[in-house]
Tab-separated table of N, CA and C in Angstrom:
chain	number	residue	atom	x	y	z
N	15	SER	N	0.855	-1.205	-0.019
N	15	SER	CA	-0.003	0.080	-0.018
N	15	SER	C	0.877	1.131	-0.001
N	16	ALA	N	0.449	2.313	-0.554
N	16	ALA	CA	1.102	3.595	-0.638
N	16	ALA	C	1.294	4.361	0.636
N	17	VAL	N	2.361	5.036	0.862
N	17	VAL	CA	2.444	5.711	2.134
N	17	VAL	C	1.788	7.111	1.995
N	18	PRO	N	0.926	7.442	2.925
N	18	PRO	CA	0.241	8.671	2.761
N	18	PRO	C	1.129	9.827	2.797
N	19	ALA	N	0.859	10.861	1.992
N	19	ALA	CA	1.737	12.020	1.962
N	19	ALA	C	1.460	12.833	3.226
N	20	VAL	N	2.581	13.498	3.702
N	20	VAL	CA	2.489	14.383	4.837
N	20	VAL	C	2.277	15.785	4.309
N	21	PRO	N	1.287	16.540	4.715
N	21	PRO	CA	1.166	17.869	4.363
N	21	PRO	C	2.390	18.724	4.652
N	22	ALA	N	2.860	19.522	3.874
N	22	ALA	CA	4.123	20.292	4.148
N	22	ALA	C	3.952	21.110	5.225
N	23	SER	N	2.704	21.662	5.441
N	23	SER	CA	2.535	22.633	6.648
N	23	SER	C	2.625	21.879	7.931
N	24	SER	N	2.521	20.593	8.055
N	24	SER	CA	2.605	19.796	9.206
N	24	SER	C	4.158	19.346	9.556
N	25	VAL	N	5.010	19.641	8.706
N	25	VAL	CA	6.397	19.321	8.899
N	25	VAL	C	7.104	20.382	9.642
N	26	ASP	N	7.700	20.214	10.648
N	26	ASP	CA	8.458	21.230	11.464
N	26	ASP	C	10.037	20.700	11.446
N	27	THR	N	10.849	21.389	10.685
N	27	THR	CA	12.126	20.913	10.803
N	27	THR	C	12.949	21.367	12.004
N	28	GLY	N	12.444	22.404	12.513
N	28	GLY	CA	13.085	22.866	13.828
N	28	GLY	C	14.169	23.865	13.752
N	29	HIS	N	14.605	24.093	12.422
N	29	HIS	CA	15.704	25.018	12.129
N	29	HIS	C	15.460	25.610	10.824
N	30	ASP	N	16.236	26.617	10.663
N	30	ASP	CA	16.113	27.198	9.163
N	30	ASP	C	17.387	27.252	8.538
N	31	HIS	N	17.431	27.731	7.394
N	31	HIS	CA	18.678	28.088	6.621
N	31	HIS	C	19.714	28.880	7.180
N	32	LYS	N	19.266	29.856	7.942
N	32	LYS	CA	20.210	30.734	8.585
N	32	LYS	C	20.840	29.933	9.698
N	33	GLN	N	20.233	29.213	10.492
N	33	GLN	CA	20.628	28.400	11.468
N	33	GLN	C	21.810	27.352	11.023
N	34	ASP	N	21.698	26.889	9.816
N	34	ASP	CA	22.582	26.019	9.233
N	34	ASP	C	23.800	26.751	8.925
N	35	LEU	N	23.754	27.885	8.362
N	35	LEU	CA	24.860	28.586	8.033
N	35	LEU	C	25.670	29.134	9.270
N	36	ASP	N	24.839	29.502	10.310
N	36	ASP	CA	25.624	29.886	11.498
N	36	ASP	C	26.308	28.781	12.130
N	37	TRP	N	25.823	27.577	12.039
N	37	TRP	CA	26.483	26.381	12.669
N	37	TRP	C	27.680	25.997	11.859
N	38	LEU	N	27.656	26.190	10.535
N	38	LEU	CA	28.864	25.920	9.675
N	38	LEU	C	29.879	27.020	9.993
N	39	ARG	N	29.622	28.247	10.192
N	39	ARG	CA	30.592	29.203	10.488
N	39	ARG	C	31.365	28.914	11.809
N	40	ASP	N	30.564	28.638	12.799
N	40	ASP	CA	30.981	28.440	14.213
N	40	ASP	C	31.673	27.238	14.481
N	41	SER	N	31.408	26.166	13.694
N	41	SER	CA	31.818	24.796	13.975
N	41	SER	C	33.206	24.540	13.445
N	42	PHE	N	33.618	25.222	12.545
N	42	PHE	CA	34.953	24.904	11.772
N	42	PHE	C	35.857	26.014	11.530
N	43	PRO	N	36.274	26.699	12.665
N	43	PRO	CA	37.268	27.736	12.532
N	43	PRO	C	38.569	27.252	12.192
N	44	GLY	N	39.392	27.975	11.543
N	44	GLY	CA	40.859	27.732	11.224
N	44	GLY	C	41.121	26.597	10.234
N	45	GLU	N	40.038	26.406	9.449
N	45	GLU	CA	40.464	25.347	8.350
N	45	GLU	C	40.800	25.867	7.082
N	46	TYR	N	41.648	25.101	6.388
N	46	TYR	CA	42.180	25.540	5.065
N	46	TYR	C	41.987	24.644	3.907
N	47	ALA	N	41.669	25.224	2.711
N	47	ALA	CA	41.363	24.337	1.508
N	47	ALA	C	42.349	24.762	0.292
N	48	ASP	N	42.634	23.827	-0.533
N	48	ASP	CA	43.267	23.998	-1.716
N	48	ASP	C	42.297	24.222	-2.824
N	49	VAL	N	42.348	25.332	-3.525
N	49	VAL	CA	41.450	25.742	-4.386
N	49	VAL	C	41.579	24.907	-5.776
N	50	LEU	N	42.780	24.597	-6.235
N	50	LEU	CA	43.004	23.857	-7.532
N	50	LEU	C	42.524	22.451	-7.153
N	51	GLU	N	42.768	21.873	-6.008
N	51	GLU	CA	42.381	20.501	-5.736
N	51	GLU	C	40.932	20.431	-5.724
N	52	THR	N	40.393	21.525	-5.159
N	52	THR	CA	38.711	21.480	-4.999
N	52	THR	C	38.234	21.556	-6.387
N	53	ILE	N	38.657	22.498	-7.309
N	53	ILE	CA	38.063	22.549	-8.531
N	53	ILE	C	38.251	21.231	-9.430
N	54	HIS	N	39.389	20.686	-9.399
N	54	HIS	CA	39.510	19.332	-10.018
N	54	HIS	C	38.412	18.322	-9.522
N	55	SER	N	38.218	18.308	-8.353
N	55	SER	CA	37.283	17.445	-7.637
N	55	SER	C	35.823	17.683	-8.167
N	56	VAL	N	35.605	19.001	-8.098
N	56	VAL	CA	34.391	19.536	-8.535
N	56	VAL	C	33.985	18.989	-9.944
N	57	LEU	N	35.028	19.526	-10.861
N	57	LEU	CA	34.747	19.209	-12.226
N	57	LEU	C	34.710	17.677	-12.422
N	58	GLY	N	35.184	16.783	-11.698
N	58	GLY	CA	35.000	15.325	-11.866
N	58	GLY	C	33.598	15.032	-11.308
N	59	THR	N	32.967	15.565	-10.411
N	59	THR	CA	31.654	15.241	-9.969
N	59	THR	C	30.889	15.772	-10.876
N	60	LEU	N	30.982	17.051	-11.442
N	60	LEU	CA	29.901	17.652	-12.356
N	60	LEU	C	29.949	17.141	-13.819
N	61	GLU	N	30.862	16.389	-14.103
N	61	GLU	CA	31.274	15.993	-15.477
N	61	GLU	C	30.015	15.454	-16.285
N	62	PRO	N	29.173	14.663	-15.611
N	62	PRO	CA	28.051	14.266	-16.510
N	62	PRO	C	27.095	15.538	-16.801
N	63	VAL	N	26.798	16.461	-15.783
N	63	VAL	CA	25.922	17.505	-15.841
N	63	VAL	C	26.513	18.412	-16.892
N	64	LEU	N	27.831	18.663	-16.944
N	64	LEU	CA	28.448	19.526	-17.825
N	64	LEU	C	28.282	19.081	-19.229
N	65	ARG	N	28.485	17.687	-19.373
N	65	ARG	CA	28.345	17.070	-20.788
N	65	ARG	C	26.996	17.205	-21.256
N	66	ASP	N	25.907	16.824	-20.296
N	66	ASP	CA	24.715	16.897	-20.789
N	66	ASP	C	24.102	18.357	-21.126
N	67	ALA	N	24.868	19.408	-20.558
N	67	ALA	CA	24.346	20.738	-20.760
N	67	ALA	C	25.135	21.348	-22.066
N	68	GLY	N	26.071	20.542	-22.650
N	68	GLY	CA	26.824	20.953	-23.554
N	68	GLY	C	27.918	21.991	-23.289
N	69	ALA	N	28.258	22.000	-22.009
N	69	ALA	CA	29.271	23.063	-21.506
N	69	ALA	C	30.708	22.600	-21.723
N	70	ASP	N	31.467	23.452	-22.131
N	70	ASP	CA	32.805	23.080	-22.274
N	70	ASP	C	33.716	23.942	-21.292
N	71	ILE	N	34.135	23.305	-20.297
N	71	ILE	CA	34.882	23.995	-19.216
N	71	ILE	C	36.389	24.114	-19.627
N	72	ARG	N	36.851	25.329	-19.627
N	72	ARG	CA	38.359	25.639	-19.741
N	72	ARG	C	38.873	26.433	-18.597
N	73	TYR	N	40.043	26.162	-18.126
N	73	TYR	CA	40.564	26.954	-16.993
N	73	TYR	C	41.962	27.396	-17.305
N	74	THR	N	42.394	28.641	-16.779
N	74	THR	CA	43.625	29.119	-16.706
N	74	THR	C	44.380	29.033	-15.399
N	75	LEU	N	45.407	28.326	-15.269
N	75	LEU	CA	45.966	28.086	-14.053
N	75	LEU	C	47.158	29.283	-13.817
N	76	PRO	N	47.417	29.578	-12.623
N	76	PRO	CA	48.335	30.638	-12.396
N	76	PRO	C	49.694	30.002	-12.486
N	77	ALA	N	50.809	30.867	-12.886
N	77	ALA	CA	52.128	30.480	-13.068
N	77	ALA	C	52.780	30.004	-11.755
N	78	GLN	N	52.345	30.695	-10.626
N	78	GLN	CA	52.962	30.284	-9.408
N	78	GLN	C	51.893	29.400	-8.568
N	79	PRO	N	52.470	28.570	-7.619
N	79	PRO	CA	51.388	27.829	-6.668
N	79	PRO	C	50.660	28.676	-5.990
N	80	LEU	N	49.294	28.365	-5.889
N	80	LEU	CA	48.372	29.199	-5.092
N	80	LEU	C	48.595	28.840	-3.663
N	81	PRO	N	48.367	29.925	-2.743
N	81	PRO	CA	48.281	29.585	-1.242
N	81	PRO	C	47.041	28.902	-0.893
N	82	LEU	N	46.930	28.341	0.207
N	82	LEU	CA	45.661	27.825	0.756
N	82	LEU	C	44.769	28.768	1.107
N	83	VAL	N	43.461	28.556	0.941
N	83	VAL	CA	42.384	29.775	1.368
N	83	VAL	C	41.819	29.285	2.677
N	84	MET	N	41.305	30.125	3.439
N	84	MET	CA	40.661	30.080	4.746
N	84	MET	C	39.222	29.586	4.503
N	85	SER	N	39.063	28.351	4.514
N	85	SER	CA	37.660	27.640	4.365
N	85	SER	C	37.721	26.282	4.770
N	86	LYS	N	36.600	25.756	5.265
N	86	LYS	CA	36.337	24.392	5.356
N	86	LYS	C	36.246	23.921	4.034
N	87	PRO	N	37.068	22.786	3.707
N	87	PRO	CA	37.031	22.413	2.332
N	87	PRO	C	35.695	21.938	1.669
N	88	GLU	N	34.681	21.457	2.451
N	88	GLU	CA	33.548	21.111	1.872
N	88	GLU	C	32.540	22.393	1.644
N	89	VAL	N	32.834	23.411	2.415
N	89	VAL	CA	31.994	24.708	2.209
N	89	VAL	C	32.560	25.221	0.845
N	90	LEU	N	33.886	25.330	0.659
N	90	LEU	CA	34.346	25.859	-0.588
N	90	LEU	C	33.860	24.937	-1.733
N	91	ARG	N	33.971	23.711	-1.530
N	91	ARG	CA	33.497	22.713	-2.679
N	91	ARG	C	32.057	23.095	-3.112
N	92	GLN	N	31.117	23.288	-2.064
N	92	GLN	CA	29.782	23.485	-2.386
N	92	GLN	C	29.635	24.963	-3.046
N	93	ALA	N	30.424	25.842	-2.656
N	93	ALA	CA	30.266	27.173	-3.160
N	93	ALA	C	30.633	27.113	-4.620
N	94	ILE	N	31.866	26.421	-4.910
N	94	ILE	CA	32.207	26.288	-6.485
N	94	ILE	C	31.170	25.410	-7.157
N	95	ILE	N	30.595	24.504	-6.592
N	95	ILE	CA	29.514	23.716	-7.356
N	95	ILE	C	28.511	24.602	-7.757
N	96	ASN	N	27.883	25.342	-6.756
N	96	ASN	CA	26.842	26.263	-7.089
N	96	ASN	C	27.126	27.299	-8.075
N	97	LEU	N	28.361	27.857	-7.991
N	97	LEU	CA	28.598	28.819	-9.004
N	97	LEU	C	28.938	28.153	-10.502
N	98	LEU	N	29.422	27.041	-10.592
N	98	LEU	CA	29.500	26.506	-11.854
N	98	LEU	C	28.080	25.960	-12.310
N	99	LEU	N	27.403	25.514	-11.542
N	99	LEU	CA	25.874	25.155	-12.026
N	99	LEU	C	25.174	26.463	-12.513
N	100	ALA	N	25.310	27.537	-11.833
N	100	ALA	CA	24.755	28.875	-12.139
N	100	ALA	C	25.258	29.199	-13.496
N	101	ALA	N	26.484	29.103	-13.931
N	101	ALA	CA	27.161	29.430	-15.103
N	101	ALA	C	26.763	28.509	-16.207
N	102	VAL	N	26.522	27.314	-15.886
N	102	VAL	CA	26.038	26.338	-16.843
N	102	VAL	C	24.612	26.565	-17.232
N	103	TYR	N	23.751	26.893	-16.246
N	103	TYR	CA	22.344	27.155	-16.649
N	103	TYR	C	22.158	28.436	-17.465
N	104	ARG	N	23.062	29.500	-17.042
N	104	ARG	CA	22.901	30.666	-17.748
N	104	ARG	C	23.557	30.704	-19.202
N	105	ALA	N	24.619	29.956	-19.314
N	105	ALA	CA	25.379	29.898	-20.648
N	105	ALA	C	25.454	28.434	-21.070
N	106	GLN	N	24.365	27.983	-21.419
N	106	GLN	CA	24.138	26.642	-21.943
N	106	GLN	C	24.865	26.520	-23.330
N	107	ASN	N	25.492	25.336	-23.561
N	107	ASN	CA	26.102	24.926	-24.977
N	107	ASN	C	27.215	26.064	-25.180
N	108	MET	N	27.870	26.568	-24.342
N	108	MET	CA	28.880	27.407	-24.552
N	108	MET	C	30.216	26.944	-23.796
N	109	THR	N	31.232	27.741	-24.015
N	109	THR	CA	32.549	27.493	-23.426
N	109	THR	C	32.526	28.372	-22.095
N	110	ILE	N	32.730	27.826	-20.931
N	110	ILE	CA	32.823	28.566	-19.679
N	110	ILE	C	34.334	28.398	-19.244
N	111	GLN	N	34.823	29.585	-19.022
N	111	GLN	CA	36.231	29.865	-18.632
N	111	GLN	C	36.243	30.071	-17.142
N	112	ILE	N	37.345	29.449	-16.577
N	112	ILE	CA	37.771	29.650	-15.133
N	112	ILE	C	39.122	30.169	-15.106
N	113	ALA	N	39.249	31.403	-14.552
N	113	ALA	CA	40.648	32.038	-14.510
N	113	ALA	C	40.852	32.097	-12.912
N	114	ILE	N	42.077	31.672	-12.637
N	114	ILE	CA	42.342	31.522	-11.273
N	114	ILE	C	43.722	32.256	-11.019
N	115	ASP	N	43.982	33.102	-10.032
N	115	ASP	CA	45.207	33.667	-9.644
N	115	ASP	C	45.152	34.233	-8.265
N	116	SER	N	46.393	34.718	-7.793
N	116	SER	CA	46.341	35.259	-6.514
N	116	SER	C	46.357	36.874	-6.784
N	117	TRP	N	45.471	37.461	-5.866
N	117	TRP	CA	45.310	39.026	-5.892
N	117	TRP	C	45.116	39.604	-4.539
N	118	GLN	N	45.957	40.577	-4.242
N	118	GLN	CA	45.832	41.294	-3.003
N	118	GLN	C	45.499	40.359	-1.820
N	119	ASN	N	46.422	39.445	-1.397
N	119	ASN	CA	46.262	38.604	-0.274
N	119	ASN	C	44.813	37.713	-0.353
N	120	GLN	N	44.548	37.470	-1.665
N	120	GLN	CA	43.327	36.508	-1.940
N	120	GLN	C	43.722	35.737	-3.080
N	121	VAL	N	42.769	34.731	-3.164
N	121	VAL	CA	42.792	33.826	-4.404
N	121	VAL	C	41.579	34.322	-5.101
N	122	ARG	N	41.771	34.668	-6.385
N	122	ARG	CA	40.501	35.339	-7.265
N	122	ARG	C	40.145	34.104	-8.294
N	123	MET	N	38.797	33.870	-8.303
N	123	MET	CA	38.479	32.830	-9.320
N	123	MET	C	37.459	33.407	-10.150
N	124	ARG	N	37.599	33.685	-11.314
N	124	ARG	CA	36.494	34.361	-12.199
N	124	ARG	C	35.958	33.268	-13.123
N	125	VAL	N	34.632	33.142	-13.224
N	125	VAL	CA	34.034	32.108	-14.103
N	125	VAL	C	33.099	32.959	-14.910
N	126	TYR	N	33.321	32.653	-16.244
N	126	TYR	CA	32.454	33.486	-17.242
N	126	TYR	C	32.158	32.539	-18.468
N	127	GLY	N	31.047	32.905	-19.174
N	127	GLY	CA	30.742	32.086	-20.319
N	127	GLY	C	30.404	33.301	-21.384
N	128	GLN	N	30.998	33.162	-22.418
N	128	GLN	CA	30.842	34.141	-23.614
N	128	GLN	C	29.656	33.726	-24.400
N	129	GLY	N	28.885	34.767	-24.982
N	129	GLY	CA	27.796	34.482	-25.828
N	129	GLY	C	26.489	35.036	-25.320
N	130	THR	N	25.462	34.514	-25.853
N	130	THR	CA	24.097	35.051	-25.464
N	130	THR	C	23.671	34.387	-24.277
N	131	SER	N	23.014	35.152	-23.278
N	131	SER	CA	22.538	34.618	-22.130
N	131	SER	C	21.204	33.910	-22.344
N	132	MET	N	21.168	32.635	-21.679
N	132	MET	CA	20.041	31.889	-21.783
N	132	MET	C	19.036	32.328	-20.564
N	133	ASN	N	17.756	32.534	-20.837
N	133	ASN	CA	16.781	32.823	-19.652
N	133	ASN	C	16.287	31.621	-19.075
N	134	THR	N	16.819	30.468	-19.286
N	134	THR	CA	16.376	29.207	-18.563
N	134	THR	C	16.967	29.110	-17.228
N	135	GLY	N	16.060	28.663	-16.442
N	135	GLY	CA	16.495	28.376	-15.001
N	135	GLY	C	16.882	29.644	-14.152
N	136	THR	N	16.243	30.811	-14.502
N	136	THR	CA	16.563	32.018	-13.755
N	136	THR	C	16.425	31.908	-12.242
N	137	THR	N	15.487	31.297	-11.727
N	137	THR	CA	15.181	31.108	-10.319
N	137	THR	C	16.289	30.276	-9.741
N	138	ALA	N	16.550	29.164	-10.440
N	138	ALA	CA	17.817	28.326	-10.035
N	138	ALA	C	18.936	28.988	-10.025
N	139	VAL	N	19.253	29.710	-10.937
N	139	VAL	CA	20.530	30.519	-11.047
N	139	VAL	C	20.633	31.449	-9.961
N	140	ASN	N	19.680	32.195	-9.670
N	140	ASN	CA	19.606	33.163	-8.570
N	140	ASN	C	19.814	32.534	-7.231
N	141	GLU	N	19.122	31.389	-7.072
N	141	GLU	CA	19.190	30.616	-5.654
N	141	GLU	C	20.574	30.033	-5.620
N	142	ALA	N	21.291	29.670	-6.598
N	142	ALA	CA	22.557	29.026	-6.544
N	142	ALA	C	23.547	30.187	-6.333
N	143	LEU	N	23.317	31.249	-6.813
N	143	LEU	CA	24.375	32.431	-6.563
N	143	LEU	C	24.114	33.090	-5.315
N	144	ASP	N	22.860	33.166	-4.758
N	144	ASP	CA	22.622	33.476	-3.464
N	144	ASP	C	23.384	32.644	-2.396
N	145	MET	N	23.286	31.296	-2.657
N	145	MET	CA	23.816	30.345	-1.678
N	145	MET	C	25.310	30.454	-1.880
N	146	THR	N	25.907	30.601	-3.085
N	146	THR	CA	27.315	30.758	-3.193
N	146	THR	C	27.922	31.880	-2.246
N	147	SER	N	27.115	33.172	-2.443
N	147	SER	CA	27.458	34.184	-1.687
N	147	SER	C	27.447	34.013	-0.225
N	148	GLU	N	26.401	33.440	0.166
N	148	GLU	CA	26.291	33.108	1.604
N	148	GLU	C	27.463	32.215	2.168
N	149	LEU	N	27.752	31.065	1.408
N	149	LEU	CA	28.827	30.305	1.770
N	149	LEU	C	30.077	30.964	1.922
N	150	LEU	N	30.323	31.735	0.793
N	150	LEU	CA	31.615	32.573	0.795
N	150	LEU	C	31.703	33.406	1.913
N	151	HIS	N	30.635	33.989	2.372
N	151	HIS	CA	30.870	35.000	3.522
N	151	HIS	C	31.104	34.258	4.784
N	152	LEU	N	30.835	33.053	5.006
N	152	LEU	CA	31.014	32.237	6.193
N	152	LEU	C	32.465	32.282	6.505
N	153	PHE	N	33.545	32.342	5.535
N	153	PHE	CA	34.808	32.528	5.797
N	153	PHE	C	35.576	33.716	5.262
N	154	GLY	N	34.825	34.758	5.067
N	154	GLY	CA	35.397	36.051	4.679
N	154	GLY	C	35.493	36.163	3.247
N	155	GLY	N	34.915	35.308	2.479
N	155	GLY	CA	35.093	35.490	0.884
N	155	GLY	C	34.017	36.318	0.350
N	156	SER	N	33.958	36.524	-0.839
N	156	SER	CA	32.917	37.364	-1.527
N	156	SER	C	32.738	36.958	-2.931
N	157	LEU	N	31.583	37.180	-3.434
N	157	LEU	CA	31.100	36.963	-4.867
N	157	LEU	C	30.659	38.119	-5.494
N	158	THR	N	31.207	38.546	-6.596
N	158	THR	CA	30.808	39.704	-7.466
N	158	THR	C	30.213	39.159	-8.734
N	159	LEU	N	29.207	39.804	-9.172
N	159	LEU	CA	28.611	39.609	-10.449
N	159	LEU	C	28.962	40.573	-11.293
N	160	ASN	N	29.349	40.333	-12.518
N	160	ASN	CA	29.832	41.360	-13.534
N	160	ASN	C	28.846	41.289	-14.780
N	161	PRO	N	27.744	41.920	-14.679
N	161	PRO	CA	26.792	41.764	-15.931
N	161	PRO	C	27.551	42.529	-17.144
N	162	SER	N	27.636	41.841	-18.207
N	162	SER	CA	28.193	42.409	-19.300
N	162	SER	C	27.416	42.003	-20.652
N	163	ALA	N	27.436	42.969	-21.507
N	163	ALA	CA	26.863	42.801	-22.820
N	163	ALA	C	27.390	41.664	-23.701
N	164	SER	N	28.749	41.361	-23.377
N	164	SER	CA	29.482	40.411	-24.121
N	164	SER	C	29.421	38.981	-23.532
N	165	ASP	N	29.131	38.895	-22.345
N	165	ASP	CA	29.200	37.766	-21.500
N	165	ASP	C	27.943	37.206	-21.058
N	166	ALA	N	27.571	35.943	-21.216
N	166	ALA	CA	26.231	35.396	-20.785
N	166	ALA	C	26.313	35.340	-19.267
N	167	PHE	N	27.479	35.152	-18.714
N	167	PHE	CA	27.648	34.926	-17.229
N	167	PHE	C	29.144	35.291	-16.977
N	168	ASP	N	29.199	36.054	-15.832
N	168	ASP	CA	30.460	36.485	-15.451
N	168	ASP	C	30.308	36.741	-13.923
N	169	ALA	N	31.196	35.981	-13.050
N	169	ALA	CA	31.177	36.072	-11.674
N	169	ALA	C	32.544	35.966	-11.279
N	170	CYS	N	32.929	36.582	-10.131
N	170	CYS	CA	34.191	36.501	-9.394
N	170	CYS	C	34.169	36.238	-7.957
N	171	MET	N	35.018	35.140	-7.614
N	171	MET	CA	34.909	34.864	-6.183
N	171	MET	C	36.263	35.340	-5.657
N	172	LEU	N	36.220	35.930	-4.459
N	172	LEU	CA	37.438	36.334	-3.784
N	172	LEU	C	37.565	35.621	-2.576
N	173	LEU	N	38.660	34.747	-2.423
N	173	LEU	CA	38.868	33.953	-1.196
N	173	LEU	C	40.010	34.348	-0.342
N	174	PRO	N	39.797	34.547	0.914
N	174	PRO	CA	40.993	34.997	1.833
N	174	PRO	C	42.024	34.067	1.927
N	175	ILE	N	43.405	34.239	1.869
N	175	ILE	CA	44.334	33.189	1.968
N	175	ILE	C	44.707	33.048	3.420
N	176	SER	N	45.373	31.878	3.805
N	176	SER	CA	45.784	31.632	5.066
N	176	SER	C	46.913	32.386	5.435
């Protein structure tokens, strides 16, 4: 027999999104992450999604090794996943560039897709970008969106170094 559906209004999770973020921030002080290692891991995880979306990911690595960034590795990983998914939804069937370098005591990661912006998944894109920004703020990072007539998607993460 089928399991009866529970009305959404009767489900009380006892916490909200902000409580989860506060817990993440307070629970893991003083951790560090390797940005390049995290990006390679994320690209491996997202490979089927990227392939299905027709996305071609290219990245430019810095000439010098990057310093570690102040972040719980899992938080950085989720922020990068959210950012790349937003880029893929906004710039479908395009080449998405990732440029990474050290800049003013930070690691800068720019993600952009050239071409005409797709209006598909606008709500999903906005939610992914909002969550990316919130996750980055947990450890002093930031996300800047750079709307441009020539790019379908252009965003820059700034990550504090250790």
